[in-house]
CSV table of C-alpha atoms in Angstrom, one decimal:
chain,number,residue,atom,x,y,z
K,1,UNK,CA,0.0,0.0,0.0
K,2,UNK,CA,2.8,2.4,1.0
K,3,UNK,CA,4.8,1.7,-2.2
K,4,UNK,CA,1.6,2.3,-4.3
K,5,UNK,CA,1.1,5.6,-2.6
K,6,UNK,CA,4.7,6.6,-3.3
K,7,UNK,CA,4.3,5.5,-6.9
K,8,UNK,CA,1.3,7.7,-7.5
K,9,UNK,CA,2.3,10.7,-5.4
K,10,UNK,CA,6.0,11.3,-6.2
K,11,UNK,CA,6.5,10.8,-9.9
K,12,UNK,CA,7.6,13.2,-12.6
K,13,UNK,CA,5.6,13.4,-15.9
K,14,UNK,CA,7.9,10.7,-17.4
K,15,UNK,CA,7.0,8.5,-14.4
K,16,UNK,CA,10.4,8.6,-12.6
K,17,UNK,CA,10.6,8.9,-8.9
K,18,UNK,CA,11.9,12.3,-7.7
K,19,UNK,CA,15.3,11.8,-6.0
K,20,UNK,CA,15.3,12.6,-2.3
K,21,UNK,CA,11.5,13.1,-2.3
K,22,UNK,CA,9.6,11.7,0.8
K,23,UNK,CA,8.8,8.0,0.5
K,24,UNK,CA,6.0,8.1,3.1
K,25,UNK,CA,8.3,6.7,5.8
K,26,UNK,CA,9.7,9.2,8.3
K,27,UNK,CA,13.3,10.0,7.7
K,28,UNK,CA,13.6,7.9,4.6
K,29,UNK,CA,13.8,9.7,1.3
K,30,UNK,CA,13.7,8.4,-2.3
K,31,UNK,CA,17.1,7.0,-3.1
K,32,UNK,CA,18.6,8.6,-6.3
K,33,UNK,CA,20.5,5.5,-7.5
K,34,UNK,CA,19.1,2.3,-6.0
K,35,UNK,CA,20.2,-0.1,-8.7
K,36,UNK,CA,24.0,0.5,-8.7
K,37,UNK,CA,23.8,0.9,-4.9
K,38,UNK,CA,22.2,-2.5,-4.4
K,39,UNK,CA,24.5,-4.2,-6.9
K,40,UNK,CA,27.5,-2.8,-5.1
K,41,UNK,CA,26.2,-3.9,-1.7
K,42,UNK,CA,25.2,-7.4,-2.8
K,43,UNK,CA,28.5,-8.1,-4.7
K,44,UNK,CA,30.5,-6.8,-1.7
K,45,UNK,CA,28.6,-9.1,0.7
K,46,UNK,CA,29.1,-12.1,-1.6
K,47,UNK,CA,32.8,-11.4,-1.7
K,48,UNK,CA,33.1,-11.1,2.0
K,49,UNK,CA,31.1,-14.4,2.5
K,50,UNK,CA,33.9,-16.2,0.6
K,51,UNK,CA,36.0,-15.9,3.8
K,52,UNK,CA,33.5,-18.1,5.6
K,53,UNK,CA,33.7,-21.9,5.5
K,54,UNK,CA,31.4,-23.4,2.9
K,55,UNK,CA,29.8,-25.5,5.7
K,56,UNK,CA,28.7,-22.3,7.5
K,57,UNK,CA,24.9,-22.2,7.7
K,58,UNK,CA,25.0,-18.4,7.8
K,59,UNK,CA,27.1,-18.3,4.6
K,60,UNK,CA,24.8,-20.7,2.8
K,61,UNK,CA,21.6,-18.9,3.7
K,62,UNK,CA,22.9,-15.4,3.2
K,63,UNK,CA,24.5,-16.3,-0.2
K,64,UNK,CA,21.3,-17.8,-1.4
K,65,UNK,CA,19.2,-14.8,-0.5
K,66,UNK,CA,21.8,-12.3,-1.7
K,67,UNK,CA,22.3,-14.0,-5.1
K,68,UNK,CA,18.5,-14.1,-5.5
K,69,UNK,CA,18.1,-10.4,-4.9
K,70,UNK,CA,21.1,-9.5,-7.0
K,71,UNK,CA,19.7,-11.4,-9.9
K,72,UNK,CA,16.4,-9.4,-9.6
K,73,UNK,CA,18.3,-6.1,-9.6
K,74,UNK,CA,20.8,-7.0,-12.4
K,75,UNK,CA,18.0,-8.2,-14.7
K,76,UNK,CA,16.1,-5.0,-14.4
K,77,UNK,CA,17.9,-2.5,-16.6
K,78,UNK,CA,16.7,1.1,-16.9
K,79,UNK,CA,15.8,2.6,-20.3
K,80,UNK,CA,18.9,3.7,-22.2
K,81,UNK,CA,21.2,1.5,-20.1
K,82,UNK,CA,23.1,0.0,-23.0
K,83,UNK,CA,23.7,3.3,-24.7
K,84,UNK,CA,24.8,4.8,-21.4
K,85,UNK,CA,27.2,1.9,-20.8
K,86,UNK,CA,28.8,2.4,-24.2
K,87,UNK,CA,29.4,6.1,-23.4
K,88,UNK,CA,30.9,5.2,-20.0
K,89,UNK,CA,33.2,2.6,-21.6
K,90,UNK,CA,34.6,5.4,-23.9
K,91,UNK,CA,35.1,7.7,-20.9
K,92,UNK,CA,36.8,4.9,-18.9
K,93,UNK,CA,38.9,3.9,-21.9
K,94,UNK,CA,40.7,7.2,-21.8
K,95,UNK,CA,41.9,6.7,-18.3
K,96,UNK,CA,41.1,3.2,-17.2
K,97,UNK,CA,43.2,3.3,-14.0
K,98,UNK,CA,41.0,6.1,-12.6
K,99,UNK,CA,37.9,4.1,-12.8
K,100,UNK,CA,39.1,0.5,-12.2
K,101,UNK,CA,37.8,0.5,-8.6
K,102,UNK,CA,34.3,1.5,-9.8
K,103,UNK,CA,33.8,-1.3,-12.3
K,104,UNK,CA,31.2,-4.0,-11.3
K,105,UNK,CA,31.0,-7.6,-12.4
K,106,UNK,CA,28.1,-6.9,-14.7
K,107,UNK,CA,30.2,-4.3,-16.6
K,108,UNK,CA,28.5,-1.3,-15.0
K,109,UNK,CA,30.1,1.3,-12.8
K,110,UNK,CA,29.3,2.7,-9.4
K,111,UNK,CA,28.1,6.3,-9.4
K,112,UNK,CA,25.5,8.1,-7.3
K,113,UNK,CA,23.9,11.5,-7.3
K,114,UNK,CA,24.4,13.4,-4.1
K,115,UNK,CA,22.3,16.1,-2.5
K,116,UNK,CA,24.8,18.7,-3.8
K,117,UNK,CA,24.1,17.3,-7.3
K,118,UNK,CA,27.7,16.1,-7.7
K,119,UNK,CA,28.7,12.6,-8.7
K,120,UNK,CA,31.4,12.1,-6.0
K,121,UNK,CA,30.4,10.0,-3.0
K,122,UNK,CA,32.2,12.5,-0.8
K,123,UNK,CA,30.4,15.5,-2.3
K,124,UNK,CA,31.9,18.2,-4.5
K,125,UNK,CA,35.7,17.9,-5.2
K,126,UNK,CA,38.1,20.6,-4.2
K,127,UNK,CA,38.1,23.3,-6.9
K,128,UNK,CA,41.7,24.5,-6.5
K,129,UNK,CA,40.9,27.5,-4.3
K,130,UNK,CA,43.2,28.3,-1.5
K,131,UNK,CA,42.6,26.9,2.0
K,132,UNK,CA,41.5,29.6,4.5
K,133,UNK,CA,43.7,29.2,7.7
K,134,UNK,CA,41.9,29.0,11.0
K,135,UNK,CA,43.0,29.8,14.5
K,136,UNK,CA,41.7,26.5,15.9
K,137,UNK,CA,44.2,24.2,17.6
K,138,UNK,CA,47.2,24.9,19.8
K,139,UNK,CA,48.1,28.6,20.3
K,140,UNK,CA,50.8,29.9,18.0
K,141,UNK,CA,53.1,32.9,18.3
K,142,UNK,CA,52.7,35.5,15.5
K,143,UNK,CA,55.9,34.2,13.8
K,144,UNK,CA,54.6,30.6,14.0
K,145,UNK,CA,51.2,31.6,12.6
K,146,UNK,CA,52.8,33.5,9.7
K,147,UNK,CA,55.1,30.5,8.8
K,148,UNK,CA,52.1,28.1,9.0
K,149,UNK,CA,50.0,30.3,6.7
K,150,UNK,CA,52.9,30.5,4.2
K,151,UNK,CA,53.3,26.7,4.2
K,152,UNK,CA,49.6,26.3,3.6
K,153,UNK,CA,49.7,28.9,0.7
K,154,UNK,CA,52.7,27.2,-0.8
K,155,UNK,CA,51.1,23.8,-0.6
K,156,UNK,CA,47.8,24.8,-2.3
K,157,UNK,CA,48.8,27.5,-4.8
K,158,UNK,CA,49.2,25.9,-8.2
K,159,UNK,CA,48.6,22.4,-7.0
K,160,UNK,CA,46.0,21.8,-9.7
K,161,UNK,CA,48.7,22.2,-12.4
K,162,UNK,CA,51.5,20.4,-10.6
K,163,UNK,CA,52.4,16.8,-11.3
K,164,UNK,CA,50.9,14.5,-8.7
K,165,UNK,CA,49.9,10.9,-8.0
K,166,UNK,CA,46.4,12.2,-7.6
K,167,UNK,CA,44.0,13.0,-10.4
K,168,UNK,CA,43.3,16.7,-9.8
K,169,UNK,CA,41.5,17.6,-13.1
K,170,UNK,CA,37.7,17.6,-12.9
K,171,UNK,CA,36.0,14.9,-15.0
K,172,UNK,CA,32.2,14.8,-15.2
K,173,UNK,CA,30.8,11.3,-14.5
K,174,UNK,CA,27.5,10.4,-16.1
K,175,UNK,CA,25.2,8.6,-13.7
K,176,UNK,CA,23.5,5.4,-14.7
K,177,UNK,CA,20.1,6.1,-16.1
K,178,UNK,CA,17.3,6.0,-13.5
K,179,UNK,CA,14.9,3.2,-13.1
K,180,UNK,CA,11.3,4.1,-14.0
K,181,UNK,CA,8.7,4.2,-11.2
K,182,UNK,CA,7.2,1.0,-12.6
K,183,UNK,CA,10.5,-0.8,-12.6
K,184,UNK,CA,11.1,0.2,-9.0
K,185,UNK,CA,7.6,-1.0,-8.0
K,186,UNK,CA,8.3,-4.3,-9.8
K,187,UNK,CA,11.6,-4.8,-8.0
K,188,UNK,CA,9.8,-4.1,-4.7
K,189,UNK,CA,7.1,-6.7,-5.5
K,190,UNK,CA,9.6,-9.4,-6.5
K,191,UNK,CA,11.8,-8.9,-3.4
K,192,UNK,CA,8.8,-8.5,-1.1
K,193,UNK,CA,10.7,-6.6,1.7
K,194,UNK,CA,9.1,-3.1,1.5
K,195,UNK,CA,10.3,-0.1,-0.4
K,196,UNK,CA,13.5,-0.3,-2.3
K,197,UNK,CA,15.0,2.2,0.2
K,198,UNK,CA,14.3,-0.3,3.0
K,199,UNK,CA,15.9,-3.1,0.9
K,200,UNK,CA,19.0,-0.9,0.7
K,201,UNK,CA,19.0,-0.4,4.4
K,202,UNK,CA,18.8,-4.1,5.0
K,203,UNK,CA,21.6,-4.8,2.5
K,204,UNK,CA,23.8,-2.2,4.3
K,205,UNK,CA,23.1,-3.9,7.6
K,206,UNK,CA,23.9,-7.3,6.2
K,207,UNK,CA,27.2,-6.2,4.8
K,208,UNK,CA,28.2,-4.9,8.2
K,209,UNK,CA,26.9,-8.0,9.9
K,210,UNK,CA,29.2,-10.2,7.7
K,211,UNK,CA,32.2,-8.4,9.1
K,212,UNK,CA,31.1,-8.8,12.7
K,213,UNK,CA,30.4,-12.5,12.3
K,214,UNK,CA,33.7,-13.1,10.6
K,215,UNK,CA,35.6,-11.3,13.3
K,216,UNK,CA,33.8,-13.4,16.0
K,217,UNK,CA,34.3,-16.7,13.9
K,218,UNK,CA,30.7,-17.5,14.5
K,219,UNK,CA,31.0,-20.9,12.7
K,220,UNK,CA,33.4,-22.4,15.3
K,221,UNK,CA,32.2,-24.7,18.0
K,222,UNK,CA,31.0,-23.0,21.2
K,223,UNK,CA,33.7,-22.7,23.9
K,224,UNK,CA,31.1,-23.5,26.5
K,225,UNK,CA,28.9,-26.4,25.5
K,226,UNK,CA,25.1,-26.0,25.9
K,227,UNK,CA,23.5,-27.9,28.7
K,228,UNK,CA,21.3,-30.9,27.9
K,229,UNK,CA,17.9,-29.6,26.8
K,230,UNK,CA,19.0,-26.0,26.7
K,231,UNK,CA,17.9,-25.5,23.1
K,232,UNK,CA,14.8,-27.8,23.4
K,233,UNK,CA,11.6,-25.7,23.2
K,234,UNK,CA,8.1,-26.4,24.3
K,235,UNK,CA,6.5,-29.0,22.1
K,236,UNK,CA,2.8,-29.9,21.7
K,237,UNK,CA,2.0,-33.0,23.7
K,238,UNK,CA,-0.3,-35.6,22.4
K,239,UNK,CA,-2.7,-37.5,24.6
């Protein structure tokens, strides 16, 4: 019911969900890039699960569920996806080392629109402007302050044009085309776990849980064995 309300109330004329618009759940806004986000989360979780023994019940069940949901997401491609992917490949081909970490197993690339409308997950990149010194931190003498400001100025002035191991030139990244409102609704129906934003939250939590369980080695035998009958629950008794 809630997803139907969101589908009818928060769409553009072309029937696309408005990024960051209310979903109907308090504190949960419409995700701008649910497909690449879920692909990244699911693939990362599956990679982490490889560290667990194959006999681990948690690994077996989580892998099955994650692969099932990943298949649903990957099989739903937004309009214009193939054309977009060709353009991305041309961009990446110019400097493949810059984008190697963003490439996914399905050939797509991770990229998300932020609230500041940039494509960088950290927000807008530094534009080369000088850093304004502040007075926060340990007290300095006037001579120390002047020397510190000079060092900051020297480090930032002309840094954009200097040779560096970092890529300082701005390059516009084209986001993956958005899923239509109908596609989002279909994904939600197939997964059956609420809005796609809720599915993302669950996927984020699962990826963190994998790390926690791996650190605790949850698949190993208990150091303190359970007492007889400890895990036996109430059973219906027949007359």
